[in-house]
């Protein structure tokens, strides 16, 4: 006979809700963790494309010889991997979105300067300004720093959310164990009289709580995986940001709930048994 | 086996003593009857003997261990050496008769195939084999009592403490239960049997501990 049948927590109403509430908590925690990972991937993809380039805007009336000189001199600098002018056709396409009849406008010369990650930016920027003082330099580095700050803030928010979910789990389990054992007080006294020790009683309670929390976690996580998969199918941009790290975060983070639940159940039971003496 | 030295028990401070300065020795293999009117302190003494309560004052030693200084784990180990029959049986209604009888062995981690056989023999002895798979909630008073007795002795305790074990059974079953207790006693089990049954008290030659107002009134016979 499994000893757990002797001390059954299901008589406490809140125990019936453990699976549902845990499923909700794990669903939120899984999606929160996955969002953090997606955001990280999105930022990393974007950063790769942006951080290693500088865009130079040279006025439409710029001297062609000076432009040519700049184009020739830049690749000779350490860390510059390439210089490519943006075609007037491409520029007109960009401007069409914001200006009517862009073909009538004088177009600037736009140069995309690609840099190695180790490039010494200050020297390169100084060289550009020296060669072409009127050049407008669009360096993405400060913007990247700003975006990175925003990403970190969102990740902190997700972490905070996980903390709130874990706290709710602790409260739920503590309440379940307290009400469950209060409803089973005569049985508890009987089992103690028959020789059950604290370790056994704690094991009986913890295993019951853990089973329910694991079931809820499995349901919540499976739902979160399904939702993420479905959204990725509908949104290719999101799909491109789903890496192995996203899926592992999605599946592994909710496992914190059963761990926290087991520790809470054990500590709450031990404390209640000591008080019962 | 069990020794009480100047033991007193008070449920709450400033309340009267439920047990007042009792000294009592229950040597290994002894058989004592416990009697007394309602409110005499029998239930409190019963709880002290089963280690459900610990003395407020004085010393209670069981199997050489002072229970007041024992750890919770040590107390659990001491309780495993006991068998207890409650007046109100205290069976778990959702468990079957067999599961109730197996309970001490389950809790002690001793439900071996050999012990399962012992459970079957015990059920046969108390005449409950046919009811083994019936939930305890569906048993009559007498059947519950027999189940409670089987549960108390199935793990062959060193000390058996029984509260009115013959209270709800017919005369034939009462004789059978007393016979079981005397058999256990012959095999070395220390027994304390609380009873109101004057016939039983007169018919047995075992020493009687008589309680009144929380004190033993016949200390010479018991201590």
Short mmCIF file of C-alpha atoms in Angstrom, two decimals:
data_model
loop_
_atom_site.label_atom_id
_atom_site.label_comp_id
_atom_site.label_asym_id
_atom_site.label_seq_id
_atom_site.Cartn_x
_atom_site.Cartn_y
_atom_site.Cartn_z
CA UNK A 1 0.00 0.00 0.00
CA UNK A 2 1.56 3.31 -0.91
CA UNK A 3 1.93 5.27 2.30
CA UNK A 4 0.78 8.39 0.45
CA UNK A 5 -2.77 7.01 0.46
CA UNK A 6 -2.74 7.23 4.23
CA UNK A 7 -1.90 10.93 4.24
CA UNK A 8 -3.75 12.25 1.21
CA UNK A 9 -3.68 15.99 0.63
CA UNK A 10 -6.48 15.90 -1.92
CA UNK A 11 -8.97 16.64 0.86
CA UNK A 12 -7.77 20.25 0.77
CA UNK A 13 -9.64 22.18 -1.91
CA UNK A 14 -6.62 24.28 -2.84
CA UNK A 15 -4.74 21.05 -3.62
CA UNK A 16 -7.18 20.43 -6.47
CA UNK A 17 -6.17 23.77 -7.98
CA UNK A 18 -2.42 23.17 -7.84
CA UNK A 19 -2.26 21.64 -11.34
CA UNK A 20 -4.24 24.46 -12.96
CA UNK A 21 -2.42 27.27 -11.19
CA UNK A 22 0.98 25.68 -11.84
CA UNK A 23 0.09 25.24 -15.51
CA UNK A 24 -0.68 28.97 -15.73
CA UNK A 25 2.48 29.95 -13.86
CA UNK A 26 4.70 27.70 -15.97
CA UNK A 27 3.03 28.95 -19.17
CA UNK A 28 3.78 32.57 -18.23
CA UNK A 29 7.30 31.78 -17.03
CA UNK A 30 8.07 29.73 -20.19
CA UNK A 31 6.84 32.43 -22.56
CA UNK A 32 8.57 35.14 -20.53
CA UNK A 33 11.87 33.27 -20.70
CA UNK A 34 11.39 32.50 -24.41
CA UNK A 35 10.65 36.17 -25.14
CA UNK A 36 13.89 37.16 -23.45
CA UNK A 37 15.77 34.69 -25.58
CA UNK A 38 14.00 35.81 -28.77
CA UNK A 39 14.77 39.43 -27.95
CA UNK A 40 18.42 38.53 -27.39
CA UNK A 41 18.58 36.72 -30.74
CA UNK A 42 16.79 39.56 -32.52
CA UNK A 43 19.23 42.06 -31.09
CA UNK A 44 22.22 39.86 -31.90
CA UNK A 45 21.08 39.47 -35.56
CA UNK A 46 20.47 43.18 -35.93
CA UNK A 47 23.70 44.09 -34.19
CA UNK A 48 25.73 41.83 -36.47
CA UNK A 49 24.40 43.70 -39.47
CA UNK A 50 24.80 47.14 -37.96
CA UNK A 51 27.74 47.30 -35.63
CA UNK A 52 30.36 46.56 -38.28
CA UNK A 53 29.46 49.34 -40.65
CA UNK A 54 29.51 53.14 -40.93
CA UNK A 55 27.43 55.06 -43.44
CA UNK A 56 28.93 58.23 -44.95
CA UNK A 57 26.73 60.88 -46.53
CA UNK A 58 28.69 63.23 -48.82
CA UNK A 59 26.93 66.39 -50.12
CA UNK A 60 25.55 66.27 -53.70
CA UNK A 61 27.99 68.99 -54.75
CA UNK A 62 31.00 67.15 -53.36
CA UNK A 63 34.16 67.22 -55.43
CA UNK A 64 34.33 63.91 -57.35
CA UNK A 65 38.12 63.76 -57.01
CA UNK A 66 37.93 64.10 -53.21
CA UNK A 67 35.21 61.46 -53.09
CA UNK A 68 37.38 59.16 -55.17
CA UNK A 69 40.38 59.88 -52.95
CA UNK A 70 38.34 58.97 -49.87
CA UNK A 71 37.10 55.79 -51.51
CA UNK A 72 40.67 54.79 -52.37
CA UNK A 73 42.24 55.74 -49.05
CA UNK A 74 39.71 54.13 -46.70
CA UNK A 75 40.49 50.47 -47.54
CA UNK A 76 44.15 51.11 -46.79
CA UNK A 77 43.29 51.85 -43.14
CA UNK A 78 43.62 49.04 -40.61
CA UNK A 79 40.23 47.50 -39.80
CA UNK A 80 38.38 48.68 -42.91
CA UNK A 81 37.23 45.61 -44.81
CA UNK A 82 35.46 47.33 -47.66
CA UNK A 83 33.91 50.51 -49.07
CA UNK A 84 30.84 50.31 -51.27
CA UNK A 85 28.92 53.26 -52.77
CA UNK A 86 25.14 53.01 -52.65
CA UNK A 87 23.78 53.28 -56.21
CA UNK A 88 21.65 56.37 -57.10
CA UNK A 89 18.91 53.97 -58.11
CA UNK A 90 18.91 52.42 -54.61
CA UNK A 91 18.90 55.88 -53.04
CA UNK A 92 15.91 56.93 -55.09
CA UNK A 93 14.09 53.79 -54.00
CA UNK A 94 14.74 54.66 -50.33
CA UNK A 95 13.62 58.25 -50.83
CA UNK A 96 10.45 57.31 -52.69
CA UNK A 97 8.96 56.26 -49.36
CA UNK A 98 9.33 59.76 -47.89
CA UNK A 99 9.75 62.24 -50.78
CA UNK A 100 7.60 62.54 -53.92
CA UNK A 101 9.60 62.56 -57.21
CA UNK A 102 13.05 61.95 -55.67
CA UNK A 103 14.59 61.81 -59.16
CA UNK A 104 14.24 65.60 -59.29
CA UNK A 105 16.38 66.06 -56.17
CA UNK A 106 20.16 66.32 -56.07
CA UNK A 107 21.31 63.06 -54.50
CA UNK A 108 24.19 62.76 -52.01
CA UNK A 109 26.94 60.23 -52.43
CA UNK A 110 26.44 57.50 -49.87
CA UNK A 111 29.28 55.17 -48.92
CA UNK A 112 28.87 52.01 -46.80
CA UNK A 113 32.15 51.42 -44.99
CA UNK A 114 32.48 47.90 -43.58
CA UNK A 115 34.68 47.43 -40.55
CA UNK A 116 36.29 44.49 -38.84
CA UNK A 117 35.10 43.99 -35.23
CA UNK A 118 38.56 45.00 -34.04
CA UNK A 119 38.69 48.19 -36.13
CA UNK A 120 40.02 51.32 -34.41
CA UNK A 121 36.97 53.53 -34.99
CA UNK A 122 38.38 56.86 -33.66
CA UNK A 123 41.29 56.76 -36.13
CA UNK A 124 39.01 55.86 -39.04
CA UNK A 125 36.52 58.62 -38.13
CA UNK A 126 39.40 61.12 -37.78
CA UNK A 127 40.70 60.16 -41.23
CA UNK A 128 37.25 60.68 -42.80
CA UNK A 129 36.81 64.08 -41.18
CA UNK A 130 40.30 65.12 -42.22
CA UNK A 131 39.81 64.04 -45.84
CA UNK A 132 36.21 65.17 -46.13
CA UNK A 133 35.26 67.66 -43.37
CA UNK A 134 31.67 68.08 -44.64
CA UNK A 135 30.93 64.33 -44.62
CA UNK A 136 28.03 63.31 -42.45
CA UNK A 137 28.97 60.18 -40.56
CA UNK A 138 26.29 57.76 -39.42
CA UNK A 139 27.99 55.51 -36.88
CA UNK A 140 25.55 52.92 -35.48
CA UNK A 141 27.56 52.25 -32.36
CA UNK A 142 25.80 54.76 -30.03
CA UNK A 143 22.36 53.59 -31.22
CA UNK A 144 23.39 50.00 -30.61
CA UNK A 145 24.37 50.90 -27.07
CA UNK A 146 20.94 52.48 -26.56
CA UNK A 147 19.12 49.45 -27.98
CA UNK A 148 21.26 47.14 -25.90
CA UNK A 149 20.19 49.09 -22.81
CA UNK A 150 16.55 48.67 -23.79
CA UNK A 151 17.05 44.93 -24.37
CA UNK A 152 18.69 44.60 -20.96
CA UNK A 153 15.74 46.43 -19.37
CA UNK A 154 13.26 44.08 -21.01
CA UNK A 155 15.33 41.09 -19.90
CA UNK A 156 15.35 42.43 -16.34
CA UNK A 157 11.56 42.75 -16.58
CA UNK A 158 11.29 39.12 -17.68
CA UNK A 159 13.54 38.10 -14.80
CA UNK A 160 11.35 40.05 -12.40
CA UNK A 161 8.29 38.32 -13.84
CA UNK A 162 9.95 34.94 -13.26
CA UNK A 163 10.68 36.02 -9.69
CA UNK A 164 7.02 36.94 -9.17
CA UNK A 165 5.90 33.57 -10.61
CA UNK A 166 8.29 31.68 -8.32
CA UNK A 167 7.06 33.69 -5.32
CA UNK A 168 3.48 32.81 -6.24
CA UNK A 169 4.54 29.16 -6.45
CA UNK A 170 6.05 29.35 -2.96
CA UNK A 171 2.84 30.92 -1.58
CA UNK A 172 0.62 28.39 -3.36
CA UNK A 173 2.59 25.38 -2.08
CA UNK A 174 2.85 26.75 1.46
CA UNK A 175 -0.92 27.34 1.50
CA UNK A 176 -1.62 23.90 0.03
CA UNK A 177 0.56 22.11 2.55
CA UNK A 178 -0.84 24.09 5.47
CA UNK A 179 -4.50 23.55 4.57
CA UNK A 180 -3.84 19.97 3.46
CA UNK A 181 -2.20 19.03 6.73
CA UNK A 182 -4.75 20.98 8.78
CA UNK A 183 -7.50 18.90 7.16
CA UNK A 184 -5.49 15.74 7.93
CA UNK A 185 -4.48 16.56 11.49
CA UNK A 186 -6.06 13.45 13.10
CA UNK A 187 -4.42 11.23 10.46
CA UNK A 188 -1.12 12.98 11.02
CA UNK A 189 -1.37 12.32 14.78
CA UNK A 190 -2.20 8.67 14.11
CA UNK A 191 0.74 8.20 11.75
CA UNK A 192 3.07 9.81 14.29
CA UNK A 193 1.73 7.48 17.02
CA UNK A 194 2.27 4.52 14.72
CA UNK A 195 5.93 5.49 14.35
CA UNK A 196 6.13 7.70 11.26
CA UNK A 197 9.07 10.08 11.55
CA UNK A 198 9.35 13.62 10.20
CA UNK A 199 11.42 12.55 7.21
CA UNK A 200 8.78 10.06 6.07
CA UNK A 201 5.87 12.45 6.57
CA UNK A 202 7.72 15.22 4.78
CA UNK A 203 8.47 12.82 1.92
CA UNK A 204 4.79 11.85 1.67
CA UNK A 205 3.71 15.49 1.43
CA UNK A 206 6.53 16.61 -0.86
CA UNK A 207 5.99 13.76 -3.32
CA UNK A 208 2.26 14.51 -3.62
CA UNK A 209 2.85 18.23 -4.13
CA UNK A 210 5.71 17.58 -6.58
CA UNK A 211 3.62 15.19 -8.68
CA UNK A 212 0.87 17.80 -9.05
CA UNK A 213 3.31 20.63 -9.76
CA UNK A 214 5.16 18.50 -12.32
CA UNK A 215 1.88 17.72 -14.08
CA UNK A 216 0.96 21.42 -14.13
CA UNK A 217 4.44 22.35 -15.35
CA UNK A 218 4.26 19.77 -18.16
CA UNK A 219 0.88 21.10 -19.28
CA UNK A 220 1.95 24.77 -19.08
CA UNK A 221 5.26 24.16 -20.86
CA UNK A 222 3.68 22.05 -23.61
CA UNK A 223 1.11 24.80 -24.21
CA UNK A 224 3.85 27.45 -24.31
CA UNK A 225 5.84 25.36 -26.83
CA UNK A 226 2.73 24.95 -28.97
CA UNK A 227 1.93 28.68 -28.85
CA UNK A 228 5.50 29.65 -29.74
CA UNK A 229 5.58 27.13 -32.59
CA UNK A 230 2.26 28.40 -33.95
CA UNK A 231 3.34 32.05 -33.77
CA UNK A 232 6.63 31.18 -35.50
CA UNK A 233 4.72 29.50 -38.33
CA UNK A 234 2.66 32.64 -38.85
CA UNK A 235 5.53 35.10 -38.45
CA UNK A 236 8.76 34.35 -40.39
CA UNK A 237 10.65 37.23 -38.70
CA UNK A 238 9.99 35.67 -35.33
CA UNK A 239 10.87 32.23 -36.68
CA UNK A 240 14.30 33.52 -37.73
CA UNK A 241 14.97 34.48 -34.12
CA UNK A 242 14.06 31.09 -32.66
CA UNK A 243 17.28 29.28 -31.95
CA UNK A 244 18.15 26.18 -29.95
CA UNK A 245 18.71 28.47 -26.98
CA UNK A 246 15.10 29.72 -27.24
CA UNK A 247 13.64 26.21 -27.21
CA UNK A 248 15.88 25.08 -24.37
CA UNK A 249 15.00 28.21 -22.35
CA UNK A 250 11.33 27.63 -23.06
CA UNK A 251 11.46 24.04 -21.82
CA UNK A 252 13.99 24.29 -19.00
CA UNK A 253 13.01 27.53 -17.21
CA UNK A 254 9.60 26.25 -15.98
CA UNK A 255 11.45 23.36 -14.29
CA UNK A 256 12.36 25.88 -11.62
CA UNK A 257 8.75 25.61 -10.42
CA UNK A 258 8.85 21.93 -9.33
CA UNK A 259 12.22 22.51 -7.70
CA UNK A 260 10.93 25.51 -5.76
CA UNK A 261 7.69 23.63 -4.94
CA UNK A 262 9.54 20.59 -3.58
CA UNK A 263 11.82 22.71 -1.37
CA UNK A 264 8.84 24.76 -0.11
CA UNK A 265 6.73 21.66 0.60
CA UNK A 266 9.59 20.05 2.51
CA UNK A 267 10.34 23.16 4.60
CA UNK A 268 6.66 23.91 5.31
CA UNK A 269 5.95 20.32 6.38
CA UNK A 270 9.01 20.15 8.62
CA UNK A 271 8.03 23.43 10.27
CA UNK A 272 4.42 22.35 10.80
CA UNK A 273 5.49 19.01 12.27
CA UNK A 274 7.81 20.73 14.71
CA UNK A 275 4.93 23.00 15.79
CA UNK A 276 2.62 20.01 16.15
CA UNK A 277 4.89 18.44 18.77
CA UNK B 1 10.80 -1.27 29.86
CA UNK B 2 8.82 1.83 30.87
CA UNK B 3 9.39 3.92 33.95
CA UNK B 4 7.55 7.03 35.14
CA UNK B 5 9.23 9.00 37.92
CA UNK B 6 7.17 11.78 39.56
CA UNK B 7 5.46 12.48 36.25
CA UNK B 8 2.91 15.31 36.10
CA UNK B 9 1.07 16.65 33.10
CA UNK B 10 -0.74 19.92 32.63
CA UNK B 11 -2.49 20.76 29.34
CA UNK B 12 -2.11 24.53 29.82
CA UNK B 13 -0.33 26.64 32.44
CA UNK B 14 -2.49 27.50 35.48
CA UNK B 15 -4.88 24.63 34.67
CA UNK B 16 -5.24 21.74 37.13
CA UNK B 17 -2.79 18.88 36.71
CA UNK B 18 -4.35 16.13 34.60
CA UNK B 19 -1.70 13.73 35.93
CA UNK B 20 -0.14 14.57 39.26
CA UNK B 21 3.17 13.16 40.45
CA UNK B 22 2.79 9.61 39.21
CA UNK B 23 5.57 7.09 39.64
CA UNK B 24 5.16 3.81 37.87
CA UNK B 25 7.37 0.99 36.66
CA UNK B 26 6.32 -1.37 33.90
CA UNK B 27 9.03 -4.04 33.75
CA UNK B 28 9.69 -5.84 30.47
CA UNK B 29 7.15 -8.62 30.02
CA UNK B 30 4.71 -7.30 32.62
CA UNK B 31 0.92 -7.10 32.16
CA UNK B 32 -0.94 -4.26 33.86
CA UNK B 33 -4.57 -3.32 33.88
CA UNK B 34 -5.41 0.38 34.06
CA UNK B 35 -8.70 1.41 35.61
CA UNK B 36 -10.38 4.46 37.02
CA UNK B 37 -13.55 6.52 36.68
CA UNK B 38 -14.12 9.05 33.90
CA UNK B 39 -11.98 12.15 34.34
CA UNK B 40 -9.46 10.28 36.48
CA UNK B 41 -6.67 10.99 33.97
CA UNK B 42 -6.72 7.63 32.17
CA UNK B 43 -6.70 9.24 28.73
CA UNK B 44 -3.81 11.55 29.65
CA UNK B 45 -1.83 8.65 31.12
CA UNK B 46 -2.64 6.63 27.98
CA UNK B 47 -1.26 9.49 25.85
CA UNK B 48 1.86 9.69 28.02
CA UNK B 49 2.41 5.94 27.75
CA UNK B 50 2.04 6.09 23.95
CA UNK B 51 4.39 9.12 23.83
CA UNK B 52 1.66 11.26 22.28
CA UNK B 53 2.29 13.65 25.17
CA UNK B 54 5.55 14.32 26.97
CA UNK B 55 5.58 14.98 30.74
CA UNK B 56 5.34 18.57 31.94
CA UNK B 57 7.31 17.53 35.02
CA UNK B 58 9.18 14.38 35.99
CA UNK B 59 10.85 11.71 33.88
CA UNK B 60 9.41 9.11 31.56
CA UNK B 61 11.89 6.52 30.39
CA UNK B 62 11.05 4.01 27.68
CA UNK B 63 13.49 1.33 26.51
CA UNK B 64 16.23 3.10 28.48
CA UNK B 65 15.64 6.49 26.85
CA UNK B 66 14.38 9.59 28.64
CA UNK B 67 11.64 10.77 26.29
CA UNK B 68 11.90 14.42 27.40
CA UNK B 69 15.43 14.66 26.04
CA UNK B 70 14.91 12.42 22.99
CA UNK B 71 15.01 13.94 19.52
CA UNK B 72 11.96 13.71 17.24
CA UNK B 73 13.63 10.94 15.26
CA UNK B 74 14.41 9.02 18.46
CA UNK B 75 10.81 9.43 19.63
CA UNK B 76 9.57 8.02 16.31
CA UNK B 77 11.93 5.05 16.74
CA UNK B 78 10.58 4.49 20.29
CA UNK B 79 6.98 4.63 19.04
CA UNK B 80 7.80 1.89 16.54
CA UNK B 81 8.44 -0.42 19.48
CA UNK B 82 4.82 0.11 20.59
CA UNK B 83 1.43 -1.09 19.54
CA UNK B 84 -1.56 1.06 20.38
CA UNK B 85 -5.27 0.20 20.41
CA UNK B 86 -7.41 3.33 20.62
CA UNK B 87 -10.84 3.28 22.15
CA UNK B 88 -12.20 4.97 19.02
CA UNK B 89 -10.11 2.62 16.79
CA UNK B 90 -8.71 5.42 14.60
CA UNK B 91 -8.73 3.42 11.42
CA UNK B 92 -8.26 5.23 8.13
CA UNK B 93 -11.70 4.90 6.58
CA UNK B 94 -10.58 5.17 2.95
CA UNK B 95 -8.10 2.33 3.33
CA UNK B 96 -9.09 -1.32 3.26
CA UNK B 97 -8.89 -3.57 6.31
CA UNK B 98 -5.66 -5.09 5.02
CA UNK B 99 -4.12 -1.68 4.28
CA UNK B 100 -4.99 -0.50 7.78
CA UNK B 101 -3.36 -3.55 9.32
CA UNK B 102 -0.30 -3.13 7.09
CA UNK B 103 0.03 0.55 7.98
CA UNK B 104 2.63 0.26 10.80
CA UNK B 105 4.77 -2.03 8.64
CA UNK B 106 4.45 0.41 5.73
CA UNK B 107 5.45 3.35 7.90
CA UNK B 108 8.36 1.39 9.38
CA UNK B 109 9.52 0.39 5.87
CA UNK B 110 9.06 -3.25 6.85
CA UNK B 111 6.36 -4.47 4.48
CA UNK B 112 8.36 -7.44 3.27
CA UNK B 113 6.78 -10.53 1.62
CA UNK B 114 7.33 -12.33 4.94
CA UNK B 115 5.49 -9.62 6.84
CA UNK B 116 2.69 -9.62 4.26
CA UNK B 117 2.17 -13.26 5.19
CA UNK B 118 2.10 -12.19 8.85
CA UNK B 119 -0.62 -9.67 7.97
CA UNK B 120 -2.67 -12.43 6.33
CA UNK B 121 -2.25 -14.66 9.37
CA UNK B 122 -3.23 -11.79 11.65
CA UNK B 123 -6.35 -11.09 9.59
CA UNK B 124 -7.23 -14.77 9.73
CA UNK B 125 -6.72 -14.79 13.48
CA UNK B 126 -9.08 -11.88 14.08
CA UNK B 127 -11.56 -13.36 11.60
CA UNK B 128 -11.31 -10.61 9.00
CA UNK B 129 -9.84 -12.49 6.03
CA UNK B 130 -13.05 -12.21 4.06
CA UNK B 131 -13.21 -8.48 4.77
CA UNK B 132 -9.55 -7.80 3.91
CA UNK B 133 -10.37 -5.75 0.82
CA UNK B 134 -13.31 -3.92 2.34
CA UNK B 135 -12.84 -0.22 3.19
CA UNK B 136 -12.66 0.34 6.93
CA UNK B 137 -15.51 2.85 6.64
CA UNK B 138 -17.88 -0.03 5.85
CA UNK B 139 -17.04 -2.12 8.93
CA UNK B 140 -19.19 -2.60 12.02
CA UNK B 141 -17.89 -1.44 15.42
CA UNK B 142 -16.67 -4.92 16.36
CA UNK B 143 -14.96 -5.41 13.00
CA UNK B 144 -13.25 -2.05 13.35
CA UNK B 145 -12.05 -3.00 16.82
CA UNK B 146 -10.59 -6.26 15.59
CA UNK B 147 -8.87 -4.42 12.74
CA UNK B 148 -7.44 -1.93 15.24
CA UNK B 149 -6.11 -4.76 17.39
CA UNK B 150 -4.57 -6.51 14.38
CA UNK B 151 -2.89 -3.21 13.40
CA UNK B 152 -1.52 -2.77 16.93
CA UNK B 153 0.14 -6.18 17.13
CA UNK B 154 1.11 -6.93 13.52
CA UNK B 155 4.64 -5.57 13.95
CA UNK B 156 5.18 -7.55 17.19
CA UNK B 157 5.62 -4.54 19.49
CA UNK B 158 7.61 -4.65 22.71
CA UNK B 159 4.90 -2.65 24.48
CA UNK B 160 1.20 -2.88 23.76
CA UNK B 161 -1.06 -0.16 25.14
CA UNK B 162 -4.76 -0.81 24.63
CA UNK B 163 -7.70 1.37 25.59
CA UNK B 164 -10.88 -0.66 26.14
CA UNK B 165 -9.96 -3.27 23.52
CA UNK B 166 -12.91 -5.48 24.44
CA UNK B 167 -15.47 -2.69 24.62
CA UNK B 168 -17.21 -3.26 21.29
CA UNK B 169 -17.00 -6.98 20.76
CA UNK B 170 -19.11 -9.89 21.90
CA UNK B 171 -18.09 -12.09 24.82
CA UNK B 172 -16.56 -14.74 22.60
CA UNK B 173 -14.42 -12.21 20.70
CA UNK B 174 -13.50 -10.50 23.99
CA UNK B 175 -12.19 -13.84 25.30
CA UNK B 176 -10.30 -14.34 22.05
CA UNK B 177 -8.73 -10.88 22.29
CA UNK B 178 -7.72 -11.45 25.91
CA UNK B 179 -6.29 -14.79 24.89
CA UNK B 180 -4.24 -13.05 22.18
CA UNK B 181 -2.98 -10.51 24.70
CA UNK B 182 -1.99 -13.23 27.19
CA UNK B 183 -0.23 -15.10 24.36
CA UNK B 184 1.67 -11.93 23.42
CA UNK B 185 2.48 -11.46 27.09
CA UNK B 186 3.83 -15.00 27.31
CA UNK B 187 6.10 -14.18 24.37
CA UNK B 188 7.53 -11.23 26.29
CA UNK B 189 5.37 -8.30 25.19
CA UNK B 190 4.75 -5.72 27.91
CA UNK B 191 1.05 -4.91 28.05
CA UNK B 192 -1.03 -2.12 29.56
CA UNK B 193 -4.74 -2.57 29.14
CA UNK B 194 -7.12 0.21 30.15
CA UNK B 195 -10.61 -1.02 30.94
CA UNK B 196 -13.85 -0.18 32.68
CA UNK B 197 -14.92 -3.81 32.60
CA UNK B 198 -15.18 -4.82 36.26
CA UNK B 199 -15.71 -8.45 35.28
CA UNK B 200 -12.45 -8.39 33.39
CA UNK B 201 -10.66 -6.65 36.27
CA UNK B 202 -11.85 -9.29 38.73
CA UNK B 203 -11.24 -12.26 36.46
CA UNK B 204 -7.58 -11.45 35.73
CA UNK B 205 -4.75 -11.90 38.18
CA UNK B 206 -2.66 -9.08 36.65
CA UNK B 207 -1.79 -6.00 38.75
CA UNK B 208 -4.21 -3.10 38.46
CA UNK B 209 -3.19 0.56 38.26
CA UNK B 210 -6.14 2.49 39.65
CA UNK B 211 -6.29 6.20 38.84
CA UNK B 212 -8.34 8.87 40.52
CA UNK B 213 -7.96 12.64 40.17
CA UNK B 214 -4.78 12.22 38.18
CA UNK B 215 -3.04 10.12 40.81
CA UNK B 216 -2.54 6.41 41.41
CA UNK B 217 -4.59 5.28 44.39
CA UNK B 218 -2.87 1.91 44.78
CA UNK B 219 0.82 2.76 44.37
CA UNK B 220 2.01 -0.32 46.21
CA UNK B 221 0.54 -2.61 43.58
CA UNK B 222 1.80 -0.77 40.53
CA UNK B 223 5.08 1.04 41.24
#
